[in-house]
PDB file of C-alpha atoms in Angstrom:
ATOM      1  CA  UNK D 730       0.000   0.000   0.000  1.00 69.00           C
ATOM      2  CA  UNK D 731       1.907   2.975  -1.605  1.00 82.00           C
ATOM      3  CA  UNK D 732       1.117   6.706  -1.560  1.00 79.00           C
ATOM      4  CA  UNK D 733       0.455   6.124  -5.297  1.00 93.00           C
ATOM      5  CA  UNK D 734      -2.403   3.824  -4.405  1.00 96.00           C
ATOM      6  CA  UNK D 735      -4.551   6.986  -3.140  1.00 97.00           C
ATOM      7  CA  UNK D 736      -3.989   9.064  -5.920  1.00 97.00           C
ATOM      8  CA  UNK D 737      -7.960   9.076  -6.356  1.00 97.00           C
ATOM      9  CA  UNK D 738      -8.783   9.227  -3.008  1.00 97.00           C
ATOM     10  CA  UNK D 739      -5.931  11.115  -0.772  1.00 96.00           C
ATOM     11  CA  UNK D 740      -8.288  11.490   1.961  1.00 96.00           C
ATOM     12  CA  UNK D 741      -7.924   7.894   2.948  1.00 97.00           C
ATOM     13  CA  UNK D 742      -4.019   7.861   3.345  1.00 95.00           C
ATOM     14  CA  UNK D 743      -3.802   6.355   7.013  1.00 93.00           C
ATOM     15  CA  UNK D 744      -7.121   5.724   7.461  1.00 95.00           C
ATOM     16  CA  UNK D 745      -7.232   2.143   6.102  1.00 97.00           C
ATOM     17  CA  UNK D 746      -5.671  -0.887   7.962  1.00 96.00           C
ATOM     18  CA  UNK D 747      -2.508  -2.289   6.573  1.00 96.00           C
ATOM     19  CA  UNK D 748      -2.173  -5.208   4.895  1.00 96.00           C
ATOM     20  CA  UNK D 749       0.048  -6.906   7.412  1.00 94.00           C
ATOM     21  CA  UNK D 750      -1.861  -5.827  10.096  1.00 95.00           C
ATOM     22  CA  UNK D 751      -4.954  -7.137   9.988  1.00 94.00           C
ATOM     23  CA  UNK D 752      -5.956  -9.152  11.464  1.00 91.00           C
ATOM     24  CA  UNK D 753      -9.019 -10.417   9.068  1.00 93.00           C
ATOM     25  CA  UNK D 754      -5.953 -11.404   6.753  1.00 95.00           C
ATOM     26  CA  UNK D 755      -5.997 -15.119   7.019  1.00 94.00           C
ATOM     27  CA  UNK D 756      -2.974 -16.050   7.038  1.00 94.00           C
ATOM     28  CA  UNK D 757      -2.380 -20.810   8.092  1.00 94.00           C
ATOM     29  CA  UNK D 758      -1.469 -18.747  11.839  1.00 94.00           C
ATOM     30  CA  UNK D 759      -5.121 -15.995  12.471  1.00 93.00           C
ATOM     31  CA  UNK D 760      -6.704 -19.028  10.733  1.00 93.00           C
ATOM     32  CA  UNK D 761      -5.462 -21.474  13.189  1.00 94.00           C
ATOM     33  CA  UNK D 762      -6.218 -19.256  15.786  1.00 92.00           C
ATOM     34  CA  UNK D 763     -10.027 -18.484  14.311  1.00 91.00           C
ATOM     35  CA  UNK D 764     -10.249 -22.688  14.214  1.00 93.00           C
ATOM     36  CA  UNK D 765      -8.773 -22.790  17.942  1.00 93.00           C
ATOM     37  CA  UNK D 766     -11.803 -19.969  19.303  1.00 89.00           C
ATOM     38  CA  UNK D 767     -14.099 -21.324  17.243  1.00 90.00           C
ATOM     39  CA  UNK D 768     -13.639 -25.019  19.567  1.00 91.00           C
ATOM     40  CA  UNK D 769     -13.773 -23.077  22.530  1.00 89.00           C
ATOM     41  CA  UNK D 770     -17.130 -22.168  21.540  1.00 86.00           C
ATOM     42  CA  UNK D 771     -18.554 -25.179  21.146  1.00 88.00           C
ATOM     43  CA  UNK D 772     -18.757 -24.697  17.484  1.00 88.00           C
ATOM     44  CA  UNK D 773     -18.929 -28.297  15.591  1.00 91.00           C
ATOM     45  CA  UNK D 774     -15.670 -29.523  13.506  1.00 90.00           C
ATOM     46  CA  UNK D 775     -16.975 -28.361  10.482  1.00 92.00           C
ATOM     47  CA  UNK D 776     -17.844 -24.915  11.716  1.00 92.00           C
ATOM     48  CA  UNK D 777     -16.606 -23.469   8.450  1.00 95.00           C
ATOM     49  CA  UNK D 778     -16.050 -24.525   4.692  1.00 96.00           C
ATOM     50  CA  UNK D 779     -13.213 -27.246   4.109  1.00 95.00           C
ATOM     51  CA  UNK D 780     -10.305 -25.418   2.404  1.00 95.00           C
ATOM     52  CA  UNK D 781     -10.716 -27.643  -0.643  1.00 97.00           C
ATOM     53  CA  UNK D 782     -14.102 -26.144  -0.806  1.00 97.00           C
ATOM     54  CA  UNK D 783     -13.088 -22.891  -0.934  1.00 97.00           C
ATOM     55  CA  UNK D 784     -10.402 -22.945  -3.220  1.00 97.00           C
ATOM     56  CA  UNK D 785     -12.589 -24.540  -5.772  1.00 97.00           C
ATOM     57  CA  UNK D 786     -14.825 -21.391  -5.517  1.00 97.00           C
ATOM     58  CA  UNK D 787     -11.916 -19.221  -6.337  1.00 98.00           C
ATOM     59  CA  UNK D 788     -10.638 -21.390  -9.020  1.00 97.00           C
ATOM     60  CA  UNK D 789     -13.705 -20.730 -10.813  1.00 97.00           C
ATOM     61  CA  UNK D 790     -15.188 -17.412 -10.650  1.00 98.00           C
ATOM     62  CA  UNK D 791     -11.064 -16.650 -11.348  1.00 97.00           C
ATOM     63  CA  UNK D 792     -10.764 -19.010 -14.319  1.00 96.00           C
ATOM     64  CA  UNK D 793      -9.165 -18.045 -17.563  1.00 93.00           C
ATOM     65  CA  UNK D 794      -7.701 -14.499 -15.817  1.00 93.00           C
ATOM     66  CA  UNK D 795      -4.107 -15.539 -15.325  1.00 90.00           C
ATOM     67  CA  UNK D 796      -1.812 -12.465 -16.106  1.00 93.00           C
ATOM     68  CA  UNK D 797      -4.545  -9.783 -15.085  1.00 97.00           C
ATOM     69  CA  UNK D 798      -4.897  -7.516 -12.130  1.00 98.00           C
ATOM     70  CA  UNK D 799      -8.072  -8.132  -9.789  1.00 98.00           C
ATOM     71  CA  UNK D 800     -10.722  -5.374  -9.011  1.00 98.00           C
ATOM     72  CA  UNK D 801     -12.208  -6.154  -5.591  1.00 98.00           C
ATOM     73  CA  UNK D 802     -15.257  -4.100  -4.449  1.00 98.00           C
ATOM     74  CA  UNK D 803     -15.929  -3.389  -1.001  1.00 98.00           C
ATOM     75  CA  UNK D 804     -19.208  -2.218   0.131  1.00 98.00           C
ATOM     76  CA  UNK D 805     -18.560  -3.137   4.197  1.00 96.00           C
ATOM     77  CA  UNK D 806     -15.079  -4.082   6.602  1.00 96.00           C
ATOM     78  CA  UNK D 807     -13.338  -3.999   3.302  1.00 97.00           C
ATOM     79  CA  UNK D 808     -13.578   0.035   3.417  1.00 97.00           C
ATOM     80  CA  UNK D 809     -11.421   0.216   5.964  1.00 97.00           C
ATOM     81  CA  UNK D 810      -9.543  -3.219   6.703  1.00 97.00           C
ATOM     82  CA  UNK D 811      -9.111  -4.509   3.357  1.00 97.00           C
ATOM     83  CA  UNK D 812      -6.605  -7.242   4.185  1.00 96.00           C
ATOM     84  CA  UNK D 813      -4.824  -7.031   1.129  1.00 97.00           C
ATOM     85  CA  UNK D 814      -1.826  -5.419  -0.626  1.00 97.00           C
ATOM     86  CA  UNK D 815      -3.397  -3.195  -3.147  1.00 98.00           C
ATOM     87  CA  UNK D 816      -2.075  -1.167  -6.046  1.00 97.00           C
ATOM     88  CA  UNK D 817      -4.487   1.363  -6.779  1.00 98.00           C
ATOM     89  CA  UNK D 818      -8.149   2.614  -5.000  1.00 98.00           C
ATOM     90  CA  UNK D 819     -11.593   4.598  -6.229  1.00 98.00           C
ATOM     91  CA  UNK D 820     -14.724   4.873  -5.076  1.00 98.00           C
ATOM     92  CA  UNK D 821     -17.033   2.887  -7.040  1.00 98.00           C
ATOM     93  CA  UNK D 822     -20.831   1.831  -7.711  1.00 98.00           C
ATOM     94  CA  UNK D 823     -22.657  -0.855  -8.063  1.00 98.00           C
ATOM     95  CA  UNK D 824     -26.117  -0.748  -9.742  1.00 98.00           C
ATOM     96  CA  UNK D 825     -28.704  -3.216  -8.799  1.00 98.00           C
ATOM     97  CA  UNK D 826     -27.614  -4.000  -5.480  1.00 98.00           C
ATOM     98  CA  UNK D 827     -27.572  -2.530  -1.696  1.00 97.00           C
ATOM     99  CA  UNK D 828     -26.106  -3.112   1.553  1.00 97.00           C
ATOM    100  CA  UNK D 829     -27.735  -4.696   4.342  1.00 97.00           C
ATOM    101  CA  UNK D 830     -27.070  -6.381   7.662  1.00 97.00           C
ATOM    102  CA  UNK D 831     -28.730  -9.883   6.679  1.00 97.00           C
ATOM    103  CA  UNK D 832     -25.717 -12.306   7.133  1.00 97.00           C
ATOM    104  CA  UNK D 833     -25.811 -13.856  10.826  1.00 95.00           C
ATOM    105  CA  UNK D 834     -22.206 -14.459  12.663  1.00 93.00           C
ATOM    106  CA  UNK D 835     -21.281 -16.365  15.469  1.00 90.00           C
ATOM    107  CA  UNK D 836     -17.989 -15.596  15.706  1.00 87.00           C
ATOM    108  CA  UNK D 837     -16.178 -12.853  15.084  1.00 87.00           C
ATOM    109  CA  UNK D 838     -18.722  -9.842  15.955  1.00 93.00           C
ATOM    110  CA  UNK D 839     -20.976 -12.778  17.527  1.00 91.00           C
ATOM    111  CA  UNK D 840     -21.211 -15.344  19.565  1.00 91.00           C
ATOM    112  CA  UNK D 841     -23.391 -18.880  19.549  1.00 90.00           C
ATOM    113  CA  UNK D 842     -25.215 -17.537  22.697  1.00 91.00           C
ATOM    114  CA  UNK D 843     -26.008 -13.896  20.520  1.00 93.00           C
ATOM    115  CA  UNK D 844     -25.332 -13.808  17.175  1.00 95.00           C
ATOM    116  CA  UNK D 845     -23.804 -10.710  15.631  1.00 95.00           C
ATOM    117  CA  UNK D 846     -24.840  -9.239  11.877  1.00 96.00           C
ATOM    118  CA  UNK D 847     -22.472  -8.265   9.305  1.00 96.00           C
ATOM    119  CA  UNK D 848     -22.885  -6.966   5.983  1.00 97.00           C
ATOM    120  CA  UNK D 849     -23.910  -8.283   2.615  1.00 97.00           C
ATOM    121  CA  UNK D 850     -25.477  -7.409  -0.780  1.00 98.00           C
ATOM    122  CA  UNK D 851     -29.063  -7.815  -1.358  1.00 96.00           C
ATOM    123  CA  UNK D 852     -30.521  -7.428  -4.627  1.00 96.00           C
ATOM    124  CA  UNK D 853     -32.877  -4.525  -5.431  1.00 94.00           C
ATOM    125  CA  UNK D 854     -33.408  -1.615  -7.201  1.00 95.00           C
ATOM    126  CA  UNK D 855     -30.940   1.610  -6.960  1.00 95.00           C
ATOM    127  CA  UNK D 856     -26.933   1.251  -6.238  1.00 97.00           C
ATOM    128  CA  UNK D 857     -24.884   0.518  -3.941  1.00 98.00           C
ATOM    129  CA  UNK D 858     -21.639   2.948  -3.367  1.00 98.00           C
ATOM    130  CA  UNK D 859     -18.419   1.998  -1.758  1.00 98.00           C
ATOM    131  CA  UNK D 860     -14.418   1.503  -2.794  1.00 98.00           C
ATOM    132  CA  UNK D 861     -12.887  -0.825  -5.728  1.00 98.00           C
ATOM    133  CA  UNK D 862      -9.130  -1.860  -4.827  1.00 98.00           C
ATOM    134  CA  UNK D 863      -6.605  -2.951  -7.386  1.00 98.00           C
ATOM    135  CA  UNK D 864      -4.621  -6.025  -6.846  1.00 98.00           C
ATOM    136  CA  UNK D 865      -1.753  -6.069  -9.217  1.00 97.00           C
ATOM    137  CA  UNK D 866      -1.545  -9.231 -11.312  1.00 97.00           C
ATOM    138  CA  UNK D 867       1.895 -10.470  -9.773  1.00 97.00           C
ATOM    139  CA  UNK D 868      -0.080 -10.583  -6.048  1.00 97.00           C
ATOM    140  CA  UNK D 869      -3.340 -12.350  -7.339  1.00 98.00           C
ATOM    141  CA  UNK D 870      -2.758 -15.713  -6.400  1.00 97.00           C
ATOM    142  CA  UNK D 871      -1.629 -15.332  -3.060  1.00 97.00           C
ATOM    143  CA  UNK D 872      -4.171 -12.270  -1.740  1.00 98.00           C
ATOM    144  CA  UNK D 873      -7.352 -13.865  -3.596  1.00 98.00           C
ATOM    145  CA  UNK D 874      -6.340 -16.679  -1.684  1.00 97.00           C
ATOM    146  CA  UNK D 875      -6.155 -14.902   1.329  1.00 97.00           C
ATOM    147  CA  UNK D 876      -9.339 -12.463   0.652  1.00 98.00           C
ATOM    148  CA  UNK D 877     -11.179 -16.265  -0.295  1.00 97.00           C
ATOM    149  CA  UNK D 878     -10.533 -17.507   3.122  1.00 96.00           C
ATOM    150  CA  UNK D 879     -11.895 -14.085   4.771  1.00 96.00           C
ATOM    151  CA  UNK D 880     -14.998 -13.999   2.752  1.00 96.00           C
ATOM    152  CA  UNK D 881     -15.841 -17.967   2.003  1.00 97.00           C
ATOM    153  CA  UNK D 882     -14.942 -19.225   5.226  1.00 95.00           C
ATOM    154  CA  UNK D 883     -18.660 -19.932   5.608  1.00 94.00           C
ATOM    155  CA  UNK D 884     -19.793 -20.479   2.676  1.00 96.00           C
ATOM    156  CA  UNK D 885     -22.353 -16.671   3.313  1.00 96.00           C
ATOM    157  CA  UNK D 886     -21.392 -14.972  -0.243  1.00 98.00           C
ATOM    158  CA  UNK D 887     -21.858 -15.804  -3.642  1.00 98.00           C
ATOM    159  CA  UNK D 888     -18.761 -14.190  -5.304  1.00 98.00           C
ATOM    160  CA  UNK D 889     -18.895 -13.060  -9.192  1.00 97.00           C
ATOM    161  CA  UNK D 890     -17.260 -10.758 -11.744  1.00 98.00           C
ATOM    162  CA  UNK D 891     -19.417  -7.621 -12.000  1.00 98.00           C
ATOM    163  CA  UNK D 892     -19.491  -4.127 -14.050  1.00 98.00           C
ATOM    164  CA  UNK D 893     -18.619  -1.550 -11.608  1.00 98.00           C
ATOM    165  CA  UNK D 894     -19.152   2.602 -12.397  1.00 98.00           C
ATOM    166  CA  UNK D 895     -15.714   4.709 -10.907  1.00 98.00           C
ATOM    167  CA  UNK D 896     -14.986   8.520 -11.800  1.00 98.00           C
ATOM    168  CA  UNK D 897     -12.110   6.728 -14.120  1.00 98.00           C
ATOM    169  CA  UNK D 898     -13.908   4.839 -15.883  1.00 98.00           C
ATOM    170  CA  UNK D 899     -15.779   1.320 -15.762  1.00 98.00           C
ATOM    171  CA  UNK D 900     -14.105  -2.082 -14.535  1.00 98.00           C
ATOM    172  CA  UNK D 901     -15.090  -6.061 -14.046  1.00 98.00           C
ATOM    173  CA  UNK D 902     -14.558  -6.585 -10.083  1.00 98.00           C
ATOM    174  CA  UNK D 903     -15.042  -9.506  -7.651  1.00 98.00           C
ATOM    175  CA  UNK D 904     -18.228  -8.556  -5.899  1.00 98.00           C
ATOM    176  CA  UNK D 905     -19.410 -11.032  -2.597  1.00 98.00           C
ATOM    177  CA  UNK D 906     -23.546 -10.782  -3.012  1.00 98.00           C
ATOM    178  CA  UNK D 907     -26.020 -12.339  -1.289  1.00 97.00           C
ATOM    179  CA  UNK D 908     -26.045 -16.185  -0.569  1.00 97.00           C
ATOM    180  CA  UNK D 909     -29.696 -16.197  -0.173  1.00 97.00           C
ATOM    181  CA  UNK D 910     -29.982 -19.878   0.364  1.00 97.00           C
ATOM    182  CA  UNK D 911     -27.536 -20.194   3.175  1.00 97.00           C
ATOM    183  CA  UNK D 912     -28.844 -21.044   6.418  1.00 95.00           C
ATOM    184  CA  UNK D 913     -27.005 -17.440   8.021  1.00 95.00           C
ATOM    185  CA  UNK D 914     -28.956 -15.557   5.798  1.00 97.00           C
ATOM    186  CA  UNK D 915     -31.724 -13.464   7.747  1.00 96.00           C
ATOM    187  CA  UNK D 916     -34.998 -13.507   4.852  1.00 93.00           C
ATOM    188  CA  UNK D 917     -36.902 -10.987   6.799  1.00 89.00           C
ATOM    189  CA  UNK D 918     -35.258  -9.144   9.689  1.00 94.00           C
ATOM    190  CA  UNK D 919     -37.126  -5.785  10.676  1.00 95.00           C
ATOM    191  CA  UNK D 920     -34.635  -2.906  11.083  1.00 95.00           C
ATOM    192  CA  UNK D 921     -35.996  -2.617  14.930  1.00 95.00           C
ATOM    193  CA  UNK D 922     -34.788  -6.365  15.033  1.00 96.00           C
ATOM    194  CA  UNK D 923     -31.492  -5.870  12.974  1.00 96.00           C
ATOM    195  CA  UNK D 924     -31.091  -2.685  15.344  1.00 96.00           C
ATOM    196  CA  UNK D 925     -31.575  -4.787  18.444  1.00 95.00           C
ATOM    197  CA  UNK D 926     -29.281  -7.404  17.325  1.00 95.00           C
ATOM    198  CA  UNK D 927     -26.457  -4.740  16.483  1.00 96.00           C
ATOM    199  CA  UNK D 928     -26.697  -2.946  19.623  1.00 95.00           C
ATOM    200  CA  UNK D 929     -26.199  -6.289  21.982  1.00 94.00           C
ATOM    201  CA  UNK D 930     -23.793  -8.497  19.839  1.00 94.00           C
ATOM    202  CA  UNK D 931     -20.122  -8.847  20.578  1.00 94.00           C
ATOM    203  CA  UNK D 932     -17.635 -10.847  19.285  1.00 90.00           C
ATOM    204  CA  UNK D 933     -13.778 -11.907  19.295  1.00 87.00           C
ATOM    205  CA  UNK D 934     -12.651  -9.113  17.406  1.00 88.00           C
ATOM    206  CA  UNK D 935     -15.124  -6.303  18.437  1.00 91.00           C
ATOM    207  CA  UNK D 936     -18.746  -5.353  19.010  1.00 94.00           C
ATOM    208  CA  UNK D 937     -21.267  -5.457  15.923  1.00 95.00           C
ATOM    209  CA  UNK D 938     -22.278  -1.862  17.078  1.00 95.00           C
ATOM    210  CA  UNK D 939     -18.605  -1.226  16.581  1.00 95.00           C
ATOM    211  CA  UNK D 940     -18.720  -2.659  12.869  1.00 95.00           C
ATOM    212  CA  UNK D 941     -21.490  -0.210  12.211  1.00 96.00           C
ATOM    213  CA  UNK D 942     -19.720   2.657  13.806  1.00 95.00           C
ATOM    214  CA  UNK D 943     -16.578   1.821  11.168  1.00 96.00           C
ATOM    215  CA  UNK D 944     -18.720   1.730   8.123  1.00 97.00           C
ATOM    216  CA  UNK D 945     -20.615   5.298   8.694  1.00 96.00           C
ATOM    217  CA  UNK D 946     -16.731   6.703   9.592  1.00 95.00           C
ATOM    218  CA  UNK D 947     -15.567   5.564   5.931  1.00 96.00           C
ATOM    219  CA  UNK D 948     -19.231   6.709   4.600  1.00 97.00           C
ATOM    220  CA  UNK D 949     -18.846   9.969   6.408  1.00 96.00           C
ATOM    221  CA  UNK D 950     -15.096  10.148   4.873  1.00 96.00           C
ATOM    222  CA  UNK D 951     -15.917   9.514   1.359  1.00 96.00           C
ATOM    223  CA  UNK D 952     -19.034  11.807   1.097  1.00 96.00           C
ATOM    224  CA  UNK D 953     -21.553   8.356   0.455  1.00 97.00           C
ATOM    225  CA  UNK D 954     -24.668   8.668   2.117  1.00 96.00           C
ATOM    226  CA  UNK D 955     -26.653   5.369   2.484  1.00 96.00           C
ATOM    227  CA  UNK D 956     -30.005   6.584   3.930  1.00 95.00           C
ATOM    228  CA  UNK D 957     -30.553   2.783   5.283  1.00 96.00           C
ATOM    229  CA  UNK D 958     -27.415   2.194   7.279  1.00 96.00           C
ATOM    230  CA  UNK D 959     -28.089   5.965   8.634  1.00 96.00           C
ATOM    231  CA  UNK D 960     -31.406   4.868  10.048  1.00 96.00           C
ATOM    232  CA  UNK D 961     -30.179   2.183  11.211  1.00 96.00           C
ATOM    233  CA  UNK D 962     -27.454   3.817  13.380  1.00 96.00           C
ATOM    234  CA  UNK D 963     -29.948   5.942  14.623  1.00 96.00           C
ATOM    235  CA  UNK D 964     -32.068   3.081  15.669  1.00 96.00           C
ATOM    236  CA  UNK D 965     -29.022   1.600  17.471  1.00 96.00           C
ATOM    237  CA  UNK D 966     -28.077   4.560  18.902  1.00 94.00           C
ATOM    238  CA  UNK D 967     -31.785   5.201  20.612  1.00 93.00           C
ATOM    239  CA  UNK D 968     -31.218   1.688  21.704  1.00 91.00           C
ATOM    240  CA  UNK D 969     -27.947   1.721  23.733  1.00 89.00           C
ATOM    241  CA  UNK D 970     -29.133   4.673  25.411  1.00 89.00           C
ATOM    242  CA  UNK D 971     -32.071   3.731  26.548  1.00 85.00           C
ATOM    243  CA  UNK D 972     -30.454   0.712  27.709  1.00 79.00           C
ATOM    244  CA  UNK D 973     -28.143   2.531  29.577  1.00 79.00           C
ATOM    245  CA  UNK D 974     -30.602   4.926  31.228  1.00 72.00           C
ATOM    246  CA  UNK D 975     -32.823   1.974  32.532  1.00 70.00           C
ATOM    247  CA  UNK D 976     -29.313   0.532  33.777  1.00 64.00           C
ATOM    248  CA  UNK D 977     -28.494   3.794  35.219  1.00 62.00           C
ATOM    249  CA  UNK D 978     -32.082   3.916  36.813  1.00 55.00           C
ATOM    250  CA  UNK D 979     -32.045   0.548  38.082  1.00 51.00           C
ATOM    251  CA  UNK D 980     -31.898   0.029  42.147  1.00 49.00           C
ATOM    252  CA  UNK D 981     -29.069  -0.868  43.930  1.00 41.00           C
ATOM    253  CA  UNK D 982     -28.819  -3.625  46.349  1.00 37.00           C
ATOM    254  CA  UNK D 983     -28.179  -1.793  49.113  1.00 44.00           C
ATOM    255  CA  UNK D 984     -31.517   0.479  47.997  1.00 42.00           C
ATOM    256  CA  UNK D 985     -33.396  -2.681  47.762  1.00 38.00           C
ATOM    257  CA  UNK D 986     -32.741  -4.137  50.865  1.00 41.00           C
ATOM    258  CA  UNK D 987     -32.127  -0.834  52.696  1.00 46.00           C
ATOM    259  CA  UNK D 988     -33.752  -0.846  56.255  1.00 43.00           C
TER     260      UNK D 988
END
């Protein structure tokens, strides 16, 4: 990640997580850590997709592309921790699509007990705005890899090669939409429900409120305004402080059982 990457978008120099310090880059080591947390939990053996399984998803939505560089659009954690080593950066958008909180997680920014929500894209009408990162050819191999593992560890996406929109001009990118038939996918949450769910769940590597706070910083950076995700923070926001007023409110034992 070189100055020259942000030459469309200067305003996020520093404000992205580097490559080798993420730690949603799944590397054999955060993977074998993910794997160890996910036992503590009580999760079964085959709490995510076997590694053959996941390769053969990259091997073919990649097929036929050797000696090109890879457009990757993110539209959620990818804004700001894109786990990857990058060339290149610009905002981007994606007709037919938006972002919602619909994919369940129960690790990570969840637990078993109370399961977390992240981000995925649903189809309907409008666009969907976020960033489109350049992965120079030479890198390919090894970050898809990587960025495969991160995404596909569950099987929740259905990657493809989509037309994106950028101020410099159209590109094919790798887009992670919907897996609608996947048993993580949420049908028919209510925003009070996804709101609910966001303002309790916490997981390994942060609270889901905390996830939501991320995304409206990069929104909020970049000048996109997503009129869902801002009612939904409000919602959320309501939430936590009502909780913490009724907590605030609540008697003390020594009030209870005062004399």
């Amino acid at each position: 990640m070189t100055p020259r990457a942000f030459t469309h978008l200067p305003e996020l120099a520093g404000r992205l997580t580097p490559a080798d310090a993420s730690g949603l880059r799944l590397t054999d080591e955060v993977l074998a850590a993910w794997d160890a947390q996910a036992r503590e939990q009580g999760l079964p053996p085959d709490w995510r997709l076997p590694d053959e399984e996941v390769e053969r998803s990259r091997q073919a939505v990649l097929a036929g592309r050797d000696g090109e560089d890879l457009w990757v659009f993110g539209y959620g954690s990818l804004m700001w921790n894109p786990g990857i080593h990058f060339r290149e950066v610009r905002r981007a958008r994606l007709d037919g699509f938006a972002r919602r909180f619909a994919l369940a997680t129960t690790i990570g920014r969840g637990t078993p007990e109370c399961p977390g929500l992240v981000l995925t894209l649903r189809r309907q009408a409008g666009a969907c705005h976020g960033l489109v990162f350049r992965i120079h050819h030479s890198l390919v191999e090894t970050e898809s890899r990587l960025l495969w593992r991160r995404e596909m560890i569950r099987g929740g996406y259905c990657p493809a090669l989509l037309p994106l929109d950028t101020p410099q001009g159209g590109v094919e990118a790798l887009v992670l939409t919907a897996n609608t038939a996947h048993p993580q996918y949420c049908h028919d949450l209510s925003l009070q429900d996804t709101a609910a769910i966001i303002a309790s769940a916490c997981g390994s590597i942060g609270s889901n409120r905390d996830y939501l706070g991320q995304l409206n910083e990069q929104l909020d950076l970049l000048g996109i305004e997503d009129g869902h995700v801002r009612e939904l923070s409000d919602m959320v926001q309501s939430k936590v402080a009502k909780a913490r007023h009724e907590t605030r409110d609540r008697p003390t034992m020594t009030e209870v059982y005062a004399p």
